[in-house]
Amino acid sequence: MLEESYKLLKEREIRITPQRKAILEILYDHRGEHLEIEDIHRMLSAGRGDTSRTGLATVYRAIELFQRVGLVYRLPMDNSPGRYEFIGPRAPDHHHLICLECGRVEEIDDRLVDGFKKRIMKAKGFTVSERPIKVYGYCRYCKKRP
Amino acid sequence: MLEESYKLLKEREIRITPQRKAILEILYDHRGEHLEIEDIHRMLSAGRGDTSRTGLATVYRAIELFQRVGLVYRLPMDNSPGRYEFIGPRAPDHHHLICLECGRVEEIDDRLVDGFKKRIMKAKGFTVSERPIKVYGYCRYCKKRP
DNA sequence: GTCATTGCAAACCCTTTGCAACTTC
DNA sequence: GAAGTTGCAAAGGGTTTGCAATGAC
């Protein structure tokens, strides 16, 4: 997965620096979590390689880059610092139903989501991004209110 | 709708000041739009009542208040200024397409979303919550990458 | 009269930018 | 060697806060 990510960067003629590598690795190692820039920076600083003096600005710049090429995605936070998550080079359709009661997470069938996307495209000319869709509600076990 | 909003505020023992009234009115008059704090402040300043000297901080504080009681809803913007929308005391379904490029926000037809919800229900027994659904992507004007 | 709210300005915090030194290809 | 990247520190922009004055109930 990381190798494929580097390959993607190469293809786009984006230079792979030790800092970028280190940042991507951290994101990768924390798949499923949602890291703040600060977290990443702290982890870099804690390391003892040559990347331990990576500046905050560099982290911001790398993350912004990864977002642009689709390797990383930013959770929409209200006013708090941004949180980022590794997605990987092959946008894995990764759509989830999240139960507000018990936290259970289920996958949504991609075809179902694709149909939805297509309808949006048709109705609005709006291209839905590849980022994972999250739908909140109540699972069959916790079903309570609508 | 506005009257009901005031009633809600009274019930919660929240003081209704001219500033709050004016702000809520502006939001109400622009239902369906997504105003920034700056917009609201500008509109207040443009008026010639006693609320024309309302401070920016007051707008922030009022909006935060309205959000807490559920009269107003904040669209999750990435790094750009927050955008707010009047929902009113009885929250209706309100689903959005959000452009990652320009921040443009469009409404999704409820029927489209309802179809999606129904399919999820059928496939997974999962009841989607009433909270607004947000779909990210690129609008017809910014359309670039998938 | 009491206690919340306002306006102002300063503080905050996350993020971006300018620039010289330094890497990557 | 050319062009992109880094680190640092300073600037930026939206939002929050402290506080005395003001206003709602």
Short mmCIF file of C-alpha atoms (C1' of nucleotides) in Angstrom, two decimals:
data_model
loop_
_atom_site.label_atom_id
_atom_site.label_comp_id
_atom_site.label_asym_id
_atom_site.label_seq_id
_atom_site.Cartn_x
_atom_site.Cartn_y
_atom_site.Cartn_z
CA MET A 1 0.00 0.00 0.00
CA LEU A 2 2.78 2.40 0.85
CA GLU A 3 4.76 1.31 -2.16
CA GLU A 4 1.79 1.95 -4.37
CA SER A 5 1.47 5.36 -2.82
CA TYR A 6 5.05 6.21 -3.66
CA LYS A 7 4.45 4.99 -7.14
CA LEU A 8 1.48 7.28 -7.46
CA LEU A 9 3.58 10.20 -6.31
CA LYS A 10 6.28 9.33 -8.80
CA GLU A 11 3.79 9.13 -11.60
CA ARG A 12 2.67 12.59 -10.79
CA GLU A 13 6.26 13.75 -10.66
CA ILE A 14 6.03 14.66 -7.05
CA ARG A 15 9.33 14.38 -5.23
CA ILE A 16 9.58 11.86 -2.52
CA THR A 17 11.48 13.38 0.34
CA PRO A 18 12.31 11.74 3.64
CA GLN A 19 9.84 14.03 5.34
CA ARG A 20 7.01 13.10 3.02
CA LYS A 21 7.85 9.46 3.38
CA ALA A 22 7.86 9.69 7.13
CA ILE A 23 4.56 11.53 7.22
CA LEU A 24 2.87 9.10 4.89
CA GLU A 25 4.20 6.22 6.94
CA ILE A 26 2.75 7.67 10.11
CA LEU A 27 -0.61 8.10 8.45
CA TYR A 28 -0.40 4.58 7.16
CA ASP A 29 0.48 3.14 10.54
CA HIS A 30 -2.55 4.85 11.96
CA ARG A 31 -5.08 3.85 9.38
CA GLY A 32 -8.56 4.18 10.76
CA GLU A 33 -7.52 6.91 13.16
CA HIS A 34 -7.92 10.58 12.53
CA LEU A 35 -4.73 12.44 13.20
CA GLU A 36 -4.25 16.12 13.69
CA ILE A 37 -1.30 17.89 12.16
CA GLU A 38 -0.01 18.33 15.66
CA ASP A 39 -0.13 14.60 16.29
CA ILE A 40 1.86 13.88 13.20
CA HIS A 41 4.36 16.54 14.03
CA ARG A 42 4.75 15.22 17.54
CA MET A 43 5.33 11.71 16.26
CA LEU A 44 7.95 12.92 13.87
CA SER A 45 9.69 14.82 16.61
CA ALA A 46 9.59 11.77 18.85
CA GLY A 47 11.37 9.69 16.21
CA ARG A 48 15.12 9.78 16.12
CA GLY A 49 15.78 9.79 12.41
CA ASP A 50 16.74 12.76 10.30
CA THR A 51 13.09 13.64 10.06
CA SER A 52 12.80 14.40 13.73
CA ARG A 53 13.33 18.08 13.05
CA THR A 54 10.62 18.32 10.44
CA GLY A 55 8.87 21.66 10.70
CA LEU A 56 5.19 22.08 11.28
CA ALA A 57 4.83 23.88 7.98
CA THR A 58 6.27 20.90 6.19
CA VAL A 59 3.64 18.67 7.70
CA TYR A 60 0.93 21.03 6.58
CA ARG A 61 2.37 21.17 3.10
CA ALA A 62 2.76 17.42 2.80
CA ILE A 63 -0.74 16.75 4.01
CA GLU A 64 -2.16 19.26 1.61
CA LEU A 65 -0.29 17.53 -1.16
CA PHE A 66 -1.49 14.08 -0.18
CA GLN A 67 -5.01 15.35 -0.08
CA ARG A 68 -4.71 16.72 -3.56
CA VAL A 69 -3.58 13.41 -4.99
CA GLY A 70 -6.18 11.56 -2.99
CA LEU A 71 -3.95 9.60 -0.65
CA VAL A 72 -5.28 11.29 2.40
CA TYR A 73 -8.56 12.79 3.29
CA ARG A 74 -9.64 15.41 5.73
CA LEU A 75 -12.59 14.93 7.98
CA PRO A 76 -14.76 17.98 7.98
CA MET A 77 -14.28 19.39 11.45
CA ASP A 78 -16.22 22.36 12.59
CA ASN A 79 -13.85 24.70 14.24
CA SER A 80 -11.32 22.36 15.64
CA PRO A 81 -8.03 21.51 13.96
CA GLY A 82 -8.30 19.37 10.85
CA ARG A 83 -8.09 15.62 11.19
CA TYR A 84 -6.64 13.47 8.48
CA GLU A 85 -6.81 9.87 7.51
CA PHE A 86 -4.88 7.65 5.14
CA ILE A 87 -6.98 6.40 2.28
CA GLY A 88 -4.40 4.95 -0.07
CA PRO A 89 -3.77 5.09 -3.78
CA ARG A 90 -6.66 3.02 -4.93
CA ALA A 91 -9.65 4.79 -3.66
CA PRO A 92 -11.19 1.80 -2.06
CA ASP A 93 -14.84 2.44 -2.08
CA HIS A 94 -15.28 2.35 1.57
CA HIS A 95 -18.63 3.40 2.64
CA HIS A 96 -19.92 2.94 6.09
CA LEU A 97 -23.03 2.89 8.11
CA ILE A 98 -22.27 4.04 11.60
CA CYS A 99 -24.60 3.33 14.45
CA LEU A 100 -25.06 6.30 16.71
CA GLU A 101 -26.13 4.02 19.52
CA CYS A 102 -23.53 1.29 19.69
CA GLY A 103 -20.87 2.52 17.31
CA ARG A 104 -21.17 -0.56 15.14
CA VAL A 105 -19.82 0.03 11.64
CA GLU A 106 -21.16 -1.78 8.61
CA GLU A 107 -20.20 -1.61 4.98
CA ILE A 108 -22.61 -0.31 2.42
CA ASP A 109 -22.73 -2.19 -0.81
CA ASP A 110 -20.81 -0.15 -3.36
CA ARG A 111 -23.47 -0.59 -5.99
CA LEU A 112 -25.97 1.06 -3.73
CA VAL A 113 -23.69 4.04 -3.27
CA ASP A 114 -22.85 4.16 -6.93
CA GLY A 115 -26.49 4.40 -7.81
CA PHE A 116 -26.83 7.30 -5.43
CA LYS A 117 -23.82 9.03 -6.89
CA LYS A 118 -25.09 8.61 -10.40
CA ARG A 119 -28.39 10.12 -9.52
CA ILE A 120 -26.67 13.11 -7.96
CA MET A 121 -24.56 13.51 -11.04
CA LYS A 122 -27.58 13.42 -13.25
CA ALA A 123 -29.62 15.79 -11.15
CA LYS A 124 -26.95 18.31 -10.26
CA GLY A 125 -23.92 17.79 -12.45
CA PHE A 126 -22.06 17.25 -9.23
CA THR A 127 -19.24 14.73 -9.14
CA VAL A 128 -19.08 13.00 -5.83
CA SER A 129 -15.55 12.56 -4.57
CA GLU A 130 -14.02 9.20 -3.93
CA ARG A 131 -13.81 9.80 -0.28
CA PRO A 132 -15.60 7.34 1.90
CA ILE A 133 -19.19 8.14 2.59
CA LYS A 134 -20.40 7.84 6.13
CA VAL A 135 -24.02 7.51 6.94
CA TYR A 136 -25.20 7.81 10.51
CA GLY A 137 -28.19 6.16 12.01
CA TYR A 138 -29.33 3.21 14.06
CA CYS A 139 -28.42 -0.36 13.27
CA ARG A 140 -30.91 -3.16 13.21
CA TYR A 141 -30.00 -4.09 16.76
CA CYS A 142 -30.25 -0.69 18.30
CA LYS A 143 -33.07 0.56 16.19
CA LYS A 144 -34.85 3.17 18.18
CA ARG A 145 -35.92 6.40 16.71
CA PRO A 146 -36.16 7.14 13.03
CA MET B 1 -41.57 30.32 12.05
CA LEU B 2 -39.79 33.27 13.63
CA GLU B 3 -42.40 33.50 16.33
CA GLU B 4 -41.92 29.86 17.12
CA SER B 5 -38.21 30.47 17.32
CA TYR B 6 -38.64 33.24 19.84
CA LYS B 7 -40.92 31.01 21.81
CA LEU B 8 -38.27 28.34 21.86
CA LEU B 9 -35.74 30.84 23.14
CA LYS B 10 -38.11 32.03 25.84
CA GLU B 11 -38.76 28.50 26.95
CA ARG B 12 -35.07 28.03 27.40
CA GLU B 13 -34.88 31.30 29.29
CA ILE B 14 -32.62 32.85 26.74
CA ARG B 15 -32.92 36.60 26.56
CA ILE B 16 -34.21 37.99 23.37
CA THR B 17 -32.20 41.07 22.55
CA PRO B 18 -32.61 43.32 19.55
CA GLN B 19 -29.33 42.01 18.20
CA ARG B 20 -30.39 38.40 18.46
CA LYS B 21 -33.71 39.19 16.91
CA ALA B 22 -32.08 41.00 14.02
CA ILE B 23 -29.63 38.18 13.40
CA LEU B 24 -32.28 35.52 13.47
CA GLU B 25 -34.39 37.58 11.12
CA ILE B 26 -31.55 37.86 8.65
CA LEU B 27 -31.00 34.14 8.75
CA TYR B 28 -34.69 33.61 8.29
CA ASP B 29 -34.91 35.97 5.36
CA HIS B 30 -32.14 34.03 3.71
CA ARG B 31 -33.43 30.54 4.23
CA GLY B 32 -31.78 28.19 1.82
CA GLU B 33 -28.67 30.32 1.60
CA HIS B 34 -25.56 29.71 3.58
CA LEU B 35 -24.36 32.87 5.20
CA GLU B 36 -20.99 33.62 6.66
CA ILE B 37 -20.67 35.56 9.88
CA GLU B 38 -19.25 38.36 7.82
CA ASP B 39 -22.33 38.45 5.62
CA ILE B 40 -24.60 38.73 8.58
CA HIS B 41 -22.49 41.39 10.15
CA ARG B 42 -22.43 43.36 6.95
CA MET B 43 -26.19 43.15 6.62
CA LEU B 44 -26.63 44.38 10.15
CA SER B 45 -24.30 47.27 9.54
CA ALA B 46 -26.16 48.14 6.37
CA GLY B 47 -29.41 48.43 8.27
CA ARG B 48 -30.23 51.68 9.95
CA GLY B 49 -31.82 50.49 13.12
CA ASP B 50 -30.22 50.40 16.55
CA THR B 51 -28.67 47.10 15.61
CA SER B 52 -26.52 48.62 12.92
CA ARG B 53 -23.59 48.85 15.33
CA THR B 54 -23.75 45.24 16.36
CA GLY B 55 -20.25 43.93 16.93
CA LEU B 56 -18.78 40.97 15.12
CA ALA B 57 -18.35 39.15 18.40
CA THR B 58 -22.03 39.47 19.10
CA VAL B 59 -22.84 37.81 15.81
CA TYR B 60 -20.51 34.96 16.64
CA ARG B 61 -22.05 34.60 20.07
CA ALA B 62 -25.61 34.67 18.80
CA ILE B 63 -24.92 32.14 16.09
CA GLU B 64 -23.26 29.84 18.54
CA LEU B 65 -26.31 30.14 20.73
CA PHE B 66 -28.73 29.42 17.91
CA GLN B 67 -26.72 26.41 16.95
CA ARG B 68 -26.90 25.07 20.48
CA VAL B 69 -30.66 25.29 20.57
CA GLY B 70 -30.92 23.88 17.08
CA LEU B 71 -32.32 26.89 15.25
CA VAL B 72 -29.33 27.23 13.02
CA TYR B 73 -27.02 24.75 11.48
CA ARG B 74 -23.41 25.09 10.47
CA LEU B 75 -22.19 23.52 7.29
CA PRO B 76 -18.90 21.80 7.84
CA MET B 77 -16.43 23.80 5.79
CA ASP B 78 -12.88 22.72 5.53
CA ASN B 79 -10.78 25.74 6.12
CA SER B 80 -12.97 28.50 4.94
CA PRO B 81 -15.17 30.55 7.21
CA GLY B 82 -18.20 28.81 8.64
CA ARG B 83 -21.48 29.04 6.80
CA TYR B 84 -24.76 29.02 8.61
CA GLU B 85 -28.30 28.34 7.73
CA PHE B 86 -31.63 28.82 9.40
CA ILE B 87 -33.31 25.55 10.19
CA GLY B 88 -36.04 26.71 12.49
CA PRO B 89 -37.50 25.16 15.57
CA ARG B 90 -38.71 22.08 13.76
CA ALA B 91 -35.78 20.68 11.87
CA PRO B 92 -36.58 19.60 8.34
CA ASP B 93 -34.48 17.25 6.27
CA HIS B 94 -31.66 19.16 4.78
CA HIS B 95 -29.09 17.48 2.66
CA HIS B 96 -26.14 19.06 0.96
CA LEU B 97 -23.60 18.68 -1.77
CA ILE B 98 -20.42 20.47 -0.82
CA CYS B 99 -17.80 21.37 -3.37
CA LEU B 100 -14.31 20.68 -2.16
CA GLU B 101 -12.91 23.17 -4.61
CA CYS B 102 -14.93 26.32 -4.19
CA GLY B 103 -17.02 25.60 -1.13
CA ARG B 104 -20.24 25.98 -3.03
CA VAL B 105 -23.10 24.23 -1.32
CA GLU B 106 -26.11 22.85 -3.09
CA GLU B 107 -29.20 21.14 -1.85
CA ILE B 108 -29.93 17.55 -2.72
CA ASP B 109 -33.47 16.74 -3.55
CA ASP B 110 -34.96 15.00 -0.55
CA ARG B 111 -36.55 12.36 -2.71
CA LEU B 112 -33.17 11.35 -3.97
CA VAL B 113 -31.89 10.95 -0.46
CA ASP B 114 -35.00 9.15 0.64
CA GLY B 115 -34.52 6.58 -2.06
CA PHE B 116 -31.01 6.01 -0.84
CA LYS B 117 -32.15 5.68 2.72
CA LYS B 118 -34.83 3.21 1.80
CA ARG B 119 -32.37 1.05 -0.04
CA ILE B 120 -30.05 1.03 2.92
CA MET B 121 -32.91 0.08 5.14
CA LYS B 122 -33.87 -2.76 2.90
CA ALA B 123 -30.35 -4.06 2.44
CA LYS B 124 -29.09 -3.67 5.97
CA GLY B 125 -31.97 -3.06 8.30
CA PHE B 126 -30.21 0.16 9.14
CA THR B 127 -32.27 3.24 9.89
CA VAL B 128 -30.55 6.36 8.71
CA SER B 129 -30.77 9.21 11.16
CA GLU B 130 -32.48 12.46 10.40
CA ARG B 131 -29.31 14.42 10.59
CA PRO B 132 -28.41 16.24 7.43
CA ILE B 133 -26.39 14.21 4.97
CA LYS B 134 -23.36 15.84 3.43
CA VAL B 135 -21.85 14.62 0.24
CA TYR B 136 -18.48 15.95 -0.87
CA GLY B 137 -17.21 16.31 -4.37
CA TYR B 138 -16.78 18.78 -7.19
CA CYS B 139 -19.53 20.95 -8.50
CA ARG B 140 -20.33 21.37 -12.14
CA TYR B 141 -18.24 24.52 -12.27
CA CYS B 142 -15.14 23.19 -10.62
CA LYS B 143 -15.34 19.73 -11.98
CA LYS B 144 -11.80 18.50 -12.22
CA ARG B 145 -10.79 15.20 -10.81
CA PRO B 146 -13.14 12.38 -10.06
"C1'" DG C 1 -31.89 45.55 41.00
"C1'" DT C 2 -29.76 41.52 39.23
"C1'" DC C 3 -27.59 39.08 36.01
"C1'" DA C 4 -27.00 38.33 31.15
"C1'" DT C 5 -25.48 40.60 27.03
"C1'" DT C 6 -22.97 43.93 24.32
"C1'" DG C 7 -18.97 46.31 22.00
"C1'" DC C 8 -14.44 46.89 21.66
"C1'" DA C 9 -9.89 45.41 21.25
"C1'" DA C 10 -6.71 42.30 22.26
"C1'" DA C 11 -5.67 37.49 22.39
"C1'" DC C 12 -5.94 32.92 20.25
"C1'" DC C 13 -5.16 29.22 17.36
"C1'" DC C 14 -4.62 26.86 13.35
"C1'" DT C 15 -2.82 27.49 8.98
"C1'" DT C 16 -0.24 29.79 5.28
"C1'" DT C 17 3.59 32.37 3.35
"C1'" DG C 18 8.28 34.53 2.34
"C1'" DC C 19 12.74 33.48 1.89
"C1'" DA C 20 17.48 31.63 2.13
"C1'" DA C 21 19.57 27.19 2.50
"C1'" DC C 22 19.32 22.79 0.99
"C1'" DT C 23 17.78 18.40 -1.50
"C1'" DT C 24 15.90 15.65 -5.25
"C1'" DC C 25 15.96 14.14 -9.85
"C1'" DG D 1 22.41 22.23 -12.27
"C1'" DA D 2 17.58 23.29 -12.31
"C1'" DA D 3 13.64 23.15 -9.96
"C1'" DG D 4 11.26 21.75 -6.00
"C1'" DT D 5 11.36 21.34 -0.87
"C1'" DT D 6 12.56 22.50 3.79
"C1'" DG D 7 12.76 25.17 8.28
"C1'" DC D 8 12.12 29.09 10.49
"C1'" DA D 9 9.73 32.89 11.85
"C1'" DA D 10 6.51 36.10 10.78
"C1'" DA D 11 1.97 37.07 8.88
"C1'" DG D 12 -2.81 35.80 8.17
"C1'" DG D 13 -7.68 35.08 8.99
"C1'" DG D 14 -11.42 33.38 11.36
"C1'" DT D 15 -12.99 32.96 16.00
"C1'" DT D 16 -12.90 33.67 21.03
"C1'" DT D 17 -12.30 36.18 25.30
"C1'" DG D 18 -11.77 39.88 29.08
"C1'" DC D 19 -13.93 43.60 30.81
"C1'" DA D 20 -16.48 47.79 31.68
"C1'" DA D 21 -20.75 49.64 30.17
"C1'" DT D 22 -25.33 48.63 28.95
"C1'" DG D 23 -29.81 46.51 28.78
"C1'" DA D 24 -33.40 42.63 29.57
"C1'" DC D 25 -36.39 40.79 32.75
#
